[in-house]
Coordinates of C-alpha atoms in Angstrom, one line a residue:
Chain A
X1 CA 40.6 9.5 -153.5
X2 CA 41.9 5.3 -152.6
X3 CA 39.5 2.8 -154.1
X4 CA 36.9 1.4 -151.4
X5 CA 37.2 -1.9 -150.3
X6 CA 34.1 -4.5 -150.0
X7 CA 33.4 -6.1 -146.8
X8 CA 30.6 -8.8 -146.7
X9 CA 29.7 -10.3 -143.2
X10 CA 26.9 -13.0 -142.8
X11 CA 25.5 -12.0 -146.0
X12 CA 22.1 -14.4 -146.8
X13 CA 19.4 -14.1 -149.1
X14 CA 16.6 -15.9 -150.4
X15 CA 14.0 -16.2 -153.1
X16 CA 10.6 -17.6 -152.1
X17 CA 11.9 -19.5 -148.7
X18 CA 14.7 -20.8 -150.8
X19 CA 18.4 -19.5 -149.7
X20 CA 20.4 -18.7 -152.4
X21 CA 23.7 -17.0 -151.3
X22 CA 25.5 -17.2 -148.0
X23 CA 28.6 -15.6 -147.2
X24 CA 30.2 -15.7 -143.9
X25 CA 32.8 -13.7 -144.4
X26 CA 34.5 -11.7 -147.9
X27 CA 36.5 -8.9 -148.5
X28 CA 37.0 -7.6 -152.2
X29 CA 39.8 -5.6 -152.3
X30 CA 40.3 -2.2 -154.7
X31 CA 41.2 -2.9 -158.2
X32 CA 39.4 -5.5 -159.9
X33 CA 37.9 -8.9 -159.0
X34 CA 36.6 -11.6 -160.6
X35 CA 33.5 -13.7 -159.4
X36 CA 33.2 -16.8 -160.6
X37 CA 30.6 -20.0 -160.3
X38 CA 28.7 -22.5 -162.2
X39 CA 25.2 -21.4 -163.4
X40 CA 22.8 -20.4 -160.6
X41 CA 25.5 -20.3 -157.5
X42 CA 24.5 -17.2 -156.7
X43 CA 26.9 -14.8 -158.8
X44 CA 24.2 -12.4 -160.1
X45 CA 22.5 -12.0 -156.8
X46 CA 25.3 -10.9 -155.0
X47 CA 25.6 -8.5 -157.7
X48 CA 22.4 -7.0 -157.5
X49 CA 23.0 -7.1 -153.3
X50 CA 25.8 -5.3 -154.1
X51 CA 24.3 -2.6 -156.2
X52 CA 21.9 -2.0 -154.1
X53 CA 19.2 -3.3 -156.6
X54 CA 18.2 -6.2 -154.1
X55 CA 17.0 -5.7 -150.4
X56 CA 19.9 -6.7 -147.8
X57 CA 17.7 -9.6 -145.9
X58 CA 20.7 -10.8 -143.7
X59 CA 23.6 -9.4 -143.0
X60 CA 26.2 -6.2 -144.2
X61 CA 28.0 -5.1 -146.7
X62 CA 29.9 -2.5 -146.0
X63 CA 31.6 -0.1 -148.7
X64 CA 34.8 1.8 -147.5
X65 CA 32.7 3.9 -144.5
X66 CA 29.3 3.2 -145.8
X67 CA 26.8 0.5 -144.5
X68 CA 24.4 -0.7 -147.6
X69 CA 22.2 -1.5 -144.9
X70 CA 21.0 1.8 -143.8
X71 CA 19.1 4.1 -146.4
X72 CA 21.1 7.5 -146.7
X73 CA 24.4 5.6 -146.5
X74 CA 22.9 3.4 -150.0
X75 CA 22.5 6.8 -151.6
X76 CA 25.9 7.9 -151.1
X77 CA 27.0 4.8 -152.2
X78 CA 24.7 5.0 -155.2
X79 CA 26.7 8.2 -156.1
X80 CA 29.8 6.3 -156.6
X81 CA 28.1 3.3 -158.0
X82 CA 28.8 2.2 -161.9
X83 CA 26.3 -1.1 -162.6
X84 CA 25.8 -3.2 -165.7
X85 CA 23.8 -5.3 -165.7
X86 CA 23.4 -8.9 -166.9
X87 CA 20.3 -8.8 -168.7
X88 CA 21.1 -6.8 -172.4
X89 CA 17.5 -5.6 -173.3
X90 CA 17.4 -1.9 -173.1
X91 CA 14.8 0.4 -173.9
X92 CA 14.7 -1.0 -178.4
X93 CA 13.3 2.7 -179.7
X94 CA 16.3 5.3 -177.6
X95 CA 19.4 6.4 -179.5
X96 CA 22.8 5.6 -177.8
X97 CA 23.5 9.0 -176.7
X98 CA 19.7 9.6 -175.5
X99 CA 20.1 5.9 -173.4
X100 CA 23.6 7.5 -171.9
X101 CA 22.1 10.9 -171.6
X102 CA 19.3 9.4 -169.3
X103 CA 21.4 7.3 -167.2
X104 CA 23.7 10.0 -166.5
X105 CA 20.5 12.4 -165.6
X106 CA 19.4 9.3 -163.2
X107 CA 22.9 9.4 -161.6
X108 CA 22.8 13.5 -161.7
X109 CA 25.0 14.5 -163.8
X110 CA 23.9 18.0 -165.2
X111 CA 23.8 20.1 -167.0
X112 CA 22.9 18.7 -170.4
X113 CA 26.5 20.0 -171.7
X114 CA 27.8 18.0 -169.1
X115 CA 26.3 14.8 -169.4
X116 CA 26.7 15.4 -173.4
X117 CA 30.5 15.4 -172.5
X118 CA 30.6 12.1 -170.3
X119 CA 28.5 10.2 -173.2
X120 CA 31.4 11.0 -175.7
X121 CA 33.5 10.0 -173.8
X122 CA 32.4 6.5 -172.2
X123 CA 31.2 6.1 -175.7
X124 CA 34.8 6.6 -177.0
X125 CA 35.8 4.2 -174.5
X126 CA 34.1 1.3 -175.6
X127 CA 34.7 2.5 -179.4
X128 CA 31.1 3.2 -179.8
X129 CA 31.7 6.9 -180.8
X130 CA 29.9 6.5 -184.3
X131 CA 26.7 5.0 -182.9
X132 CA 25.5 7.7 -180.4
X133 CA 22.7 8.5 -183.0
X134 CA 21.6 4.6 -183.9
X135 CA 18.4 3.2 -182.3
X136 CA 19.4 0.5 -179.4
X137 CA 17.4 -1.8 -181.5
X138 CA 19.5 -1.7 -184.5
X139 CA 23.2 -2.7 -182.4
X140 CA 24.3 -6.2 -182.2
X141 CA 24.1 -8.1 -179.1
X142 CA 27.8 -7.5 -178.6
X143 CA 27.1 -3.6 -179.4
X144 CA 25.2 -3.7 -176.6
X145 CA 26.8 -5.0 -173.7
X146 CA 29.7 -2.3 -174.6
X147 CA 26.5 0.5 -174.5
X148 CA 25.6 -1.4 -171.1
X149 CA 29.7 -0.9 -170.0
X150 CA 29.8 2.7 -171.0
X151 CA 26.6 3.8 -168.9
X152 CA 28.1 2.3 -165.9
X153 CA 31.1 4.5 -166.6
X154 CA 29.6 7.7 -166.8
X155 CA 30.7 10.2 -164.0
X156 CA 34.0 7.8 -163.2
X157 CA 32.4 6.0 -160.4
X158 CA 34.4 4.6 -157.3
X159 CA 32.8 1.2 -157.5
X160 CA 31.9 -0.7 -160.9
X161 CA 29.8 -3.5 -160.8
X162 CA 29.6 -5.7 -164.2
X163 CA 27.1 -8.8 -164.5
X164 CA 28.8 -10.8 -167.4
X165 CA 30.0 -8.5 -169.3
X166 CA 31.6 -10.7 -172.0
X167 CA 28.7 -12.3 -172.6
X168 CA 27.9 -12.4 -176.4
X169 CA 31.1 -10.8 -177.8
X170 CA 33.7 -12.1 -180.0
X171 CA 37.1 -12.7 -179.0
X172 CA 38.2 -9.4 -180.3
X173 CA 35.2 -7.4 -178.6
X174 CA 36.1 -9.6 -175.2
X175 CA 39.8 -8.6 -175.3
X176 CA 38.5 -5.0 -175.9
X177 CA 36.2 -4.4 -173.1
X178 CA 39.1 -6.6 -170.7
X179 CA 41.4 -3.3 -171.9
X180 CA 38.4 -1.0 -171.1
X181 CA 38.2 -2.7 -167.8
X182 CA 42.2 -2.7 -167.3
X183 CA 42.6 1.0 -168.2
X184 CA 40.2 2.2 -165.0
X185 CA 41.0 -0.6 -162.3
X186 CA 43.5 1.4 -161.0
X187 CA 41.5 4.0 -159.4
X188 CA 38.8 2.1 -158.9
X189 CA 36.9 -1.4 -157.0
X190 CA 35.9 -3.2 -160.0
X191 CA 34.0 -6.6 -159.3
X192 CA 33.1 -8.8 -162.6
X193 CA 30.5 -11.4 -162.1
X194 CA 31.8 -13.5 -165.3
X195 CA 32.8 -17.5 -166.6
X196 CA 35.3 -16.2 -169.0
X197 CA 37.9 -16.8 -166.3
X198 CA 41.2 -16.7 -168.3
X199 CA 40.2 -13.9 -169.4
X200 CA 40.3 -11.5 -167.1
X201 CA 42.4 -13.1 -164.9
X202 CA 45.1 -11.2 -166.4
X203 CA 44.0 -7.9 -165.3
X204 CA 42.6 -9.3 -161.7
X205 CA 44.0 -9.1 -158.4
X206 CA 41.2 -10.8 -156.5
X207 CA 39.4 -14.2 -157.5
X208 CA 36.3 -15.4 -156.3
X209 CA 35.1 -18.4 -157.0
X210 CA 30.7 -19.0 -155.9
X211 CA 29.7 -22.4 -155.4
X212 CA 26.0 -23.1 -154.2
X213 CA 26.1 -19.4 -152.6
X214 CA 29.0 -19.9 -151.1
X215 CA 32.2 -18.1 -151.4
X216 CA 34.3 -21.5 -151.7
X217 CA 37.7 -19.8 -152.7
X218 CA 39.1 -16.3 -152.5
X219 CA 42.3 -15.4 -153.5
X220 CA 45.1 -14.2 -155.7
X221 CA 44.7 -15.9 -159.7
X222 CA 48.0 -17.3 -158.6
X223 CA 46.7 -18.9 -156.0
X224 CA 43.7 -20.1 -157.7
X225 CA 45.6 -21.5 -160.6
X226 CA 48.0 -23.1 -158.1
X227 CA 44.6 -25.3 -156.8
X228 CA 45.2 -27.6 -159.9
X229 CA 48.8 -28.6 -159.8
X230 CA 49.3 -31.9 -160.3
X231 CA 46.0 -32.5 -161.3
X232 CA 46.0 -31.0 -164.9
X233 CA 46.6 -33.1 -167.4
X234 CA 46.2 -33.1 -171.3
X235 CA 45.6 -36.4 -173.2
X236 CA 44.7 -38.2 -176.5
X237 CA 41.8 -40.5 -175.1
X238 CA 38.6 -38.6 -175.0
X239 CA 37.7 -38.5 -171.5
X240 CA 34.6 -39.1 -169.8
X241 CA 35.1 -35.7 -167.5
X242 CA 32.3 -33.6 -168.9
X243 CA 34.0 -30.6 -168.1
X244 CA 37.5 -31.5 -169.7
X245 CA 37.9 -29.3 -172.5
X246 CA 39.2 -29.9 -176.1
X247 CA 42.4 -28.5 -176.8
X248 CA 42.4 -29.6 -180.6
X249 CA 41.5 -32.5 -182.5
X250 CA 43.0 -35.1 -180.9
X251 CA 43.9 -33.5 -177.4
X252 CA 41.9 -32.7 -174.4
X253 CA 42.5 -31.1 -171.2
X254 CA 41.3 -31.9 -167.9
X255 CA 41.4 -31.7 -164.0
X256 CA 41.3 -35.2 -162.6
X257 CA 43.1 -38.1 -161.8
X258 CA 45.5 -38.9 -164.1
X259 CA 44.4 -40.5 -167.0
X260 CA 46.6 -43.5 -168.8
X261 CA 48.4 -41.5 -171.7
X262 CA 48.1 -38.2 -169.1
X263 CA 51.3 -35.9 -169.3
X264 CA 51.2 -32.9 -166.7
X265 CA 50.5 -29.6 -167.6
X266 CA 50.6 -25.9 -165.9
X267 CA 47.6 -25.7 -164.7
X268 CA 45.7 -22.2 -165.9
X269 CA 43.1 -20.1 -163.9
X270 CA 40.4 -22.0 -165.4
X271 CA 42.1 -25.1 -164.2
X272 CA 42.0 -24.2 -161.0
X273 CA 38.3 -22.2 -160.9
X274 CA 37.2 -26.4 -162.5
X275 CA 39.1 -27.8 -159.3
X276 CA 37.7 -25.8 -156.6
X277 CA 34.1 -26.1 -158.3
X278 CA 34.8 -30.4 -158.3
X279 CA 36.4 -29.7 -154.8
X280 CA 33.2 -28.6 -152.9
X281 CA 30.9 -30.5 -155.0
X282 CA 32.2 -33.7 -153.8
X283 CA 32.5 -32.7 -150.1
Chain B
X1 CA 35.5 21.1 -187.8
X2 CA 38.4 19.9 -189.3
X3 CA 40.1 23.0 -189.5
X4 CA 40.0 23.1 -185.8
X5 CA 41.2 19.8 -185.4
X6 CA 44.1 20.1 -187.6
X7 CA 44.8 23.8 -186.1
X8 CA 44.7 21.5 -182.3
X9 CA 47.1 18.6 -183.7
X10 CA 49.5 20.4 -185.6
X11 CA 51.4 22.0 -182.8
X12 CA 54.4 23.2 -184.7
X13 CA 52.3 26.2 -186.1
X14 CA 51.2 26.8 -182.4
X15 CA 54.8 29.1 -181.6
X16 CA 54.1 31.3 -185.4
X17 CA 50.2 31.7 -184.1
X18 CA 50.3 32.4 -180.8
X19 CA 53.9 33.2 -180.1
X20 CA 57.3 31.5 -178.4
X21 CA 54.9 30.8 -175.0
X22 CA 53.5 27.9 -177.1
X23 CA 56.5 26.5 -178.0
X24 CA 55.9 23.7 -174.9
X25 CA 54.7 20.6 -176.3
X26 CA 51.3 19.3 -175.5
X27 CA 50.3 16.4 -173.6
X28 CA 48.6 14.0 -175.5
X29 CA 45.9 13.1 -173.3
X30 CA 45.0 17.1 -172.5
X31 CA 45.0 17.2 -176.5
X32 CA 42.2 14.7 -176.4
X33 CA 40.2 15.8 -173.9
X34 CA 40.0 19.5 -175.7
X35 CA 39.3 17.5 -179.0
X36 CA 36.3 16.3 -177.0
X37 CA 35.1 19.3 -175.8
X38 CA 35.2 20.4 -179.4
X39 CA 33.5 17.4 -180.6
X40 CA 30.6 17.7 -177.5
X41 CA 29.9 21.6 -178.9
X42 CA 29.8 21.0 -182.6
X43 CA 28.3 17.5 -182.2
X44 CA 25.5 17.9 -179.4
X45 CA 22.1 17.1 -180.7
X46 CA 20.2 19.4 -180.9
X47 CA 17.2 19.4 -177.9
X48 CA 13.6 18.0 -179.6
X49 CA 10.9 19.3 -179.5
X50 CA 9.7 18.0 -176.2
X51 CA 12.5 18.5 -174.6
X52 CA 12.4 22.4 -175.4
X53 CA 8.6 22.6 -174.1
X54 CA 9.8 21.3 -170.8
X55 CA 12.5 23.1 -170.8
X56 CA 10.2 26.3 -171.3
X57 CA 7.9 25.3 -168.6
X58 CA 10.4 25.0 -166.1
X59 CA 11.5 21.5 -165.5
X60 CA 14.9 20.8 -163.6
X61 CA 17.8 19.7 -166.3
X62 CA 17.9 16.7 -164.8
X63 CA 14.4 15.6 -164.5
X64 CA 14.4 16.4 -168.7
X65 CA 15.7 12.8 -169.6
X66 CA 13.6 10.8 -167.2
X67 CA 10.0 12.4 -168.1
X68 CA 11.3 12.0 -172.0
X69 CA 12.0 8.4 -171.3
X70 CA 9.1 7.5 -170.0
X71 CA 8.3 4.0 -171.7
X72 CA 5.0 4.6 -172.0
X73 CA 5.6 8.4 -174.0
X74 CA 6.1 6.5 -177.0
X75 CA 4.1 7.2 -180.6
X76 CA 2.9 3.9 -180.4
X77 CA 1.1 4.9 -177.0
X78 CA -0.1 8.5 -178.1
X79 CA -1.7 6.2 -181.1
X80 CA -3.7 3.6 -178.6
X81 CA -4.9 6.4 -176.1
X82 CA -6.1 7.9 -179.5
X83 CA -8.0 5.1 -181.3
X84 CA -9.2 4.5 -177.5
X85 CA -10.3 8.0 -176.8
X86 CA -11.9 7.7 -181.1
X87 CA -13.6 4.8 -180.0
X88 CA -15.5 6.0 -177.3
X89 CA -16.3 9.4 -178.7
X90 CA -17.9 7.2 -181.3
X91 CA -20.1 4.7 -178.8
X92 CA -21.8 8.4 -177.7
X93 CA -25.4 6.8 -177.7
X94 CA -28.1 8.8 -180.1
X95 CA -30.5 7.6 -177.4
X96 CA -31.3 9.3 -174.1
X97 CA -30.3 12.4 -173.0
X98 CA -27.4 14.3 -170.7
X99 CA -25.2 11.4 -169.4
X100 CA -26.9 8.5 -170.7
X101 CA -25.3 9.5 -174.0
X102 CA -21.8 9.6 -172.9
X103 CA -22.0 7.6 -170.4
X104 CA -19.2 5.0 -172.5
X105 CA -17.1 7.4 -172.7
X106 CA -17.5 8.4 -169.1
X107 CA -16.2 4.5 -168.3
X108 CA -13.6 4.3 -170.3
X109 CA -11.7 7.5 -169.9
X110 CA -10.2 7.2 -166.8
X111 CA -8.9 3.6 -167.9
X112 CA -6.6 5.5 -170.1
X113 CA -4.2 7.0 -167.7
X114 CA -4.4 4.5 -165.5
X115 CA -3.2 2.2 -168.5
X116 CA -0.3 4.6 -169.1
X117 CA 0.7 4.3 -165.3
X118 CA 0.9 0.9 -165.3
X119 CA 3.1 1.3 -168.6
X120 CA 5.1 4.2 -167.3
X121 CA 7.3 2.7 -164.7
X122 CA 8.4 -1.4 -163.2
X123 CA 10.3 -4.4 -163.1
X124 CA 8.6 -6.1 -166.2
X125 CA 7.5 -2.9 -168.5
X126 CA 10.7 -1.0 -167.9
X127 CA 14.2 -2.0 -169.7
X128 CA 15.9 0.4 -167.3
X129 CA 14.7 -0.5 -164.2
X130 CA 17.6 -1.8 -162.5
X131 CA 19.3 1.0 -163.4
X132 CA 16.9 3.5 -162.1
X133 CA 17.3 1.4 -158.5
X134 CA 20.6 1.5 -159.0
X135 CA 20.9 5.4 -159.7
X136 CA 20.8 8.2 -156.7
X137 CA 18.2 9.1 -158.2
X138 CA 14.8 8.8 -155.4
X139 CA 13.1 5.4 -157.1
X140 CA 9.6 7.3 -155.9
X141 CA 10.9 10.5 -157.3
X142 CA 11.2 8.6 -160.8
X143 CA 8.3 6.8 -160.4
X144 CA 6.3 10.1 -159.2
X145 CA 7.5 12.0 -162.1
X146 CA 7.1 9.4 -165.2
X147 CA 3.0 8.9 -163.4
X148 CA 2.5 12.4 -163.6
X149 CA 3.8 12.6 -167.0
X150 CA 1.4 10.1 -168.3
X151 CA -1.6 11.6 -166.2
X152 CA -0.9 14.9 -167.8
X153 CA -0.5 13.4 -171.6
X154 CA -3.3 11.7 -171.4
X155 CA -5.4 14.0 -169.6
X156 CA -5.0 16.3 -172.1
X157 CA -5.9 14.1 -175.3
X158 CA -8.9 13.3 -173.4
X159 CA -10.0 16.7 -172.1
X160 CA -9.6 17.9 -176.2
X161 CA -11.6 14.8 -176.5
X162 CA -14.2 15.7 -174.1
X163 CA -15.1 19.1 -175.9
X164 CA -16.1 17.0 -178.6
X165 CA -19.0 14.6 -177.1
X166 CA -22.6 14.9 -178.5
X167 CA -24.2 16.0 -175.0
X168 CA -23.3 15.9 -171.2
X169 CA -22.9 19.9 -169.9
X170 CA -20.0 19.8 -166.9
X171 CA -20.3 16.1 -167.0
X172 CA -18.4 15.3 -169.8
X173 CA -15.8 16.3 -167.7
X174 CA -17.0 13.9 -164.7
X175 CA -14.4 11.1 -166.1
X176 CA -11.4 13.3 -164.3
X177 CA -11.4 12.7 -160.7
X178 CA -12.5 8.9 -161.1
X179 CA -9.4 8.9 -163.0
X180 CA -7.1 10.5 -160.6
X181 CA -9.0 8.2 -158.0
X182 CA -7.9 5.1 -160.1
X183 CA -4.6 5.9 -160.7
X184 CA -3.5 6.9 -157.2
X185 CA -4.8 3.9 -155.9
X186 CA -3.2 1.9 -158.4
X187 CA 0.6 3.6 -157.3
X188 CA -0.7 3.2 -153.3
X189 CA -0.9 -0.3 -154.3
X190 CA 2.6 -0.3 -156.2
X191 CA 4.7 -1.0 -152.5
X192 CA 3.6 -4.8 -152.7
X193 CA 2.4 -4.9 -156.4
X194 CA 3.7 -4.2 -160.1
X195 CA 1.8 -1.4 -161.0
X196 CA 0.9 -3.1 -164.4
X197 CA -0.5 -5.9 -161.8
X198 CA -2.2 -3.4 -159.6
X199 CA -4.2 -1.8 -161.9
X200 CA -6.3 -4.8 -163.3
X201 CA -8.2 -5.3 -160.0
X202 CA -8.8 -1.5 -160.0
X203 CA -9.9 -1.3 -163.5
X204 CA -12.0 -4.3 -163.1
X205 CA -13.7 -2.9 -159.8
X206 CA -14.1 0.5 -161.7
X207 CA -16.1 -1.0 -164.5
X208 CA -18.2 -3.1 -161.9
X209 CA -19.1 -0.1 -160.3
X210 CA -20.6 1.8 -163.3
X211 CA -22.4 -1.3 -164.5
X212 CA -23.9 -2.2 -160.8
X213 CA -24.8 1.7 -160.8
X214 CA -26.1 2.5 -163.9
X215 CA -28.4 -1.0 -164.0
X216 CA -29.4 -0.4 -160.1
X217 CA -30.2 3.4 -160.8
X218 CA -29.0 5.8 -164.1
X219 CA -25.7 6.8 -165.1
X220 CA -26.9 10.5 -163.6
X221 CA -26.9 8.9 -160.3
X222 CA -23.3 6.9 -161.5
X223 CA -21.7 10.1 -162.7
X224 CA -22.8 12.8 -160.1
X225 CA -21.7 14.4 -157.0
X226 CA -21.5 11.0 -154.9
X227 CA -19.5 9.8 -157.1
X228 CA -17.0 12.5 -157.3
X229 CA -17.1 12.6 -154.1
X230 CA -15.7 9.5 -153.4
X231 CA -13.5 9.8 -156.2
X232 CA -11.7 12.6 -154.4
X233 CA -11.4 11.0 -151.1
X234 CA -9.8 7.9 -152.9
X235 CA -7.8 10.1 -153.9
X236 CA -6.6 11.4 -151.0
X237 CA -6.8 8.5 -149.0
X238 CA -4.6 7.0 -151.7
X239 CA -1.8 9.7 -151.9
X240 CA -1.1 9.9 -148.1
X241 CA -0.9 6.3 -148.6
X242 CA 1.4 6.6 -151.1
X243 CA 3.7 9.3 -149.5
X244 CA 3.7 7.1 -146.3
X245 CA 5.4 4.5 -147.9
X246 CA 7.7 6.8 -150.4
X247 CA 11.1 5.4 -148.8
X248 CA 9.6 1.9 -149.3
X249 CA 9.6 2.3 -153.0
X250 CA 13.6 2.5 -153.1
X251 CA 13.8 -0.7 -154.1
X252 CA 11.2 -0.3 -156.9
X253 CA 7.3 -1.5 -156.8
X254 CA 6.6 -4.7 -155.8
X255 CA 9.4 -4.8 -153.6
X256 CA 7.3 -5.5 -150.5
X257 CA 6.1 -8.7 -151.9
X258 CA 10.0 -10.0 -151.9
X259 CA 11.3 -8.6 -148.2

């Protein structure tokens, strides 16, 4: 079975009369893409549009032959849907394996034996094979966002939808659930709602980049990285650019006009996510 | 265990055991998987005790998980419906007769399911909740069943409870259709409304009534047939209500509020 792909056409929703994603037109391709965006431009609602969580208000989004807009087609889709979501609380007093063994009855899998088998597994995934019998409230936050990854893998869903899923973790954690994510993106439409943007860049074939609830860039990380040539630079005097990043003590990195002691550098993804962010702000 | 395991990775006594058909080498990955078949047997947990009663009574395989993981069904909630239920067993009045001394009890009772409901399933009360939306799971379906799973807990304390009040003939038990009454209207209400936010109006209407009733007339006239009357049409009233909008509630309660 091919990957589906996404198709959103005048997508537009609001919260209390204020409109907070609008999307003309995007297509998210199979394999995995990365959506990225400054706090509150409208990453984790599209999300939750796409996971059929939120209401379509305005608009379609379309999934291979299904239309999210009309009911029975949402439950099919539902079938092939894999969602984690951003927020990590989770029910404090369940075990791991009971918390996987009721998500995968809520996405019918049965029998028990069966489900039992896919919670060893997505547990052994995300290296969380020894903690099927500890309470949710006794993992770390970073334990849990790889218990919120492994639900959404149960039953090998077509589509995975992850809301930050590096959130909390340490680098070695991070690069773990990147592999996770790497090791299934072939078969599968994966779409990752994250900042960490050099991160996953590596394993993505599709970046999007929110700005204000709208879809400002879509591309190849390539292409996105190729945004900032010419306009990375790495110098000695501490700039006043709040988003130019230190590089080491004395060295920072930023996307701007040149600065006096500037020397050119090649321009990462994050370099060119921070251009196309400063882009459409100014215009 | 670990004589299995090792029997499954060492392969080179796989051709003296089971002769030269086993001489092929096996994959890695089909290695693992049958280690994790092994591991699912000799590992699975075994069912609790719950989980075996429901199983006994009938209930689908599937539906197993979501009654147990009911937020409500906790220990901590079994302990408040109790001290609850304790408490008005103990405000039985010495004085009067019949319904007069239960009538506490009477007015209080069916606030503890429709507590429980409000507990059992939403947006702010359940962890999972996103997830259940998410799921193919019917949202009403879940909803429906962690409801009647808190009804039927709590019903039962408080029936047990009920054969314990000083005085009151049949009418200790006139507490149970008020309470279906409160609680149906409660999830009717649930299409534009939390259910946790929906049942404080009802609750506080509830306990209105009986005090406008019992100061106005007797709790007799509170408690009796009119009364249970009405409770039963409520309650009807309220679940066609509720089935009519059944395919609204896929995006959870309260989603009205937000179309």
């Amino acid at each position: 079975m091919t990957a589906p792909t996404v198709t959103i056409t005048d997508l537009r929703h609001a919260f209390g009369g204020t409109e907070v994603l609008a999307i003309d037109r995007l297509v998210l391709p199979s394999g995995t893409t990365a959506i990225l965006g400054p706090n509150g431009s409208g990453k984790t609602t599209l999300v939750r549009l796409l996971a059929t969580v939120l209401e379509i208000q305005q608009g379609s989004v379309q999934v291979g032959a299904l239309d999210l807009t009309q009911t029975p087609h949402r439950t099919e889709f539902r079938r092939q849907l894999g969602f984690a979501m951003q927020d990590e609380r989770l029910p404090a007093r369940m075990r791991v394996g009971e918390f996987c063994n009721y998500v995968a009855a809520l996405n019918e899998i049965g029998p028990r034996r069966r489900r039992l088998r896919w919670t060893n597994y997505v547990l052994a995934e995300v290296g969380l094979s020894d903690s099927r019998g500890t309470r949710i409230q006794d993992l770390s936050g970073g334990m849990r966002r790889r218990v919120l990854l492994a639900q959404a893998m149960l039953g090998d869903p077509q589509v995975l939808l992850l809301d930050e899923p590096l959130v909390s973790l340490d680098a070695a954690h991070r690069a773990a659930i990147v592999r996770s994510i790497a090791a299934s993106a072939q078969h599968r439409t994966t779409v990752v709602a994250t900042h960490h943007a050099d991160e996953l860049a590596t394993i993505c074939r599709h970046v999007v980049v929110l700005v204000a609830g709208q879809a400002v860039f879509a591309g190849s990380p390539t292409e996105l990285a190729a945004v900032a040539k010419g306009r990375t630079f790495e110098t000695a005097t501490t700039p006043t650019d709040p988003a130019a990043r230190a590089m080491g003590p004395d060295r920072f990195r930023l996307v701007d006009d040149c600065p006096p002691d500037g020397v050119a550098v090649e321009p990462t993804v994050h370099d060119g996510y921070l251009a196309v962010v400063s882009d459409s702000l100014v215009r | 265990m670990h004589a299995v395991e090792a029997a499954l990775r060492d392969q080179a006594t796989l051709p003296m055991r089971f002769g030269p058909s086993a001489e092929r080498p096996i994959e890695p990955a089909r290695l693992d998987e049958n280690l994790l078949m092994v591991h699912t047997e000799l590992d699975a947990p075994t069912p609790s005790r719950l989980e075996r009663i429901l199983t006994r009574l009938g209930v689908p395989d599937t539906t197993i998980p979501l009654v147990t993981a009911t937020p409500a069904l906790r220990r901590s909630w079994f302990l408040a419906v109790l001290i609850a239920v304790l408490f008005a067993l103990s405000a039985a009045s010495n004085e009067g007769a019949g319904v007069d001394r239960i009538a506490v009890f009477l007015t209080l009772a069916p606030l503890v399911p429709l507590a429980g409901v409000a507990l059992a399933f939403g947006r702010g009360v359940d962890p999972t909740h996103e997830l259940v939306v998410a799921a193919p799971q019917d949202t009403f379906r879940v909803f429906l069943v962690r409801a009647l799973t808190v009804m039927a807990a709590s019903s039962l304390i408080l029936l047990l409870a009920s054969l314990f009040l000083p005085a009151g003939g049949i009418f200790r038990f006139a507490w149970l259709l008020p309470a279906l009454a409160v609680t149906t209207a409660t999830m009717a209400a649930s299409r534009h409304l939390e259910p946790r936010r929906a049942a404080l109006p009802i609750a506080g209407a509830w306990i209105a009534l009986v005090l406008i009733v019992t100061q106005a007339a007797s709790a007799q006239a509170m408690f009796g047939p009119v009364l249970q009357l009405a409770a039963a049409a409520v309650t009807g009233i309220a679940a066609v209500a509720l089935w009519r909008q059944r395919t609204a509630l896929e995006f959870g309660p309260g989603s009205g509020s937000n179309a």
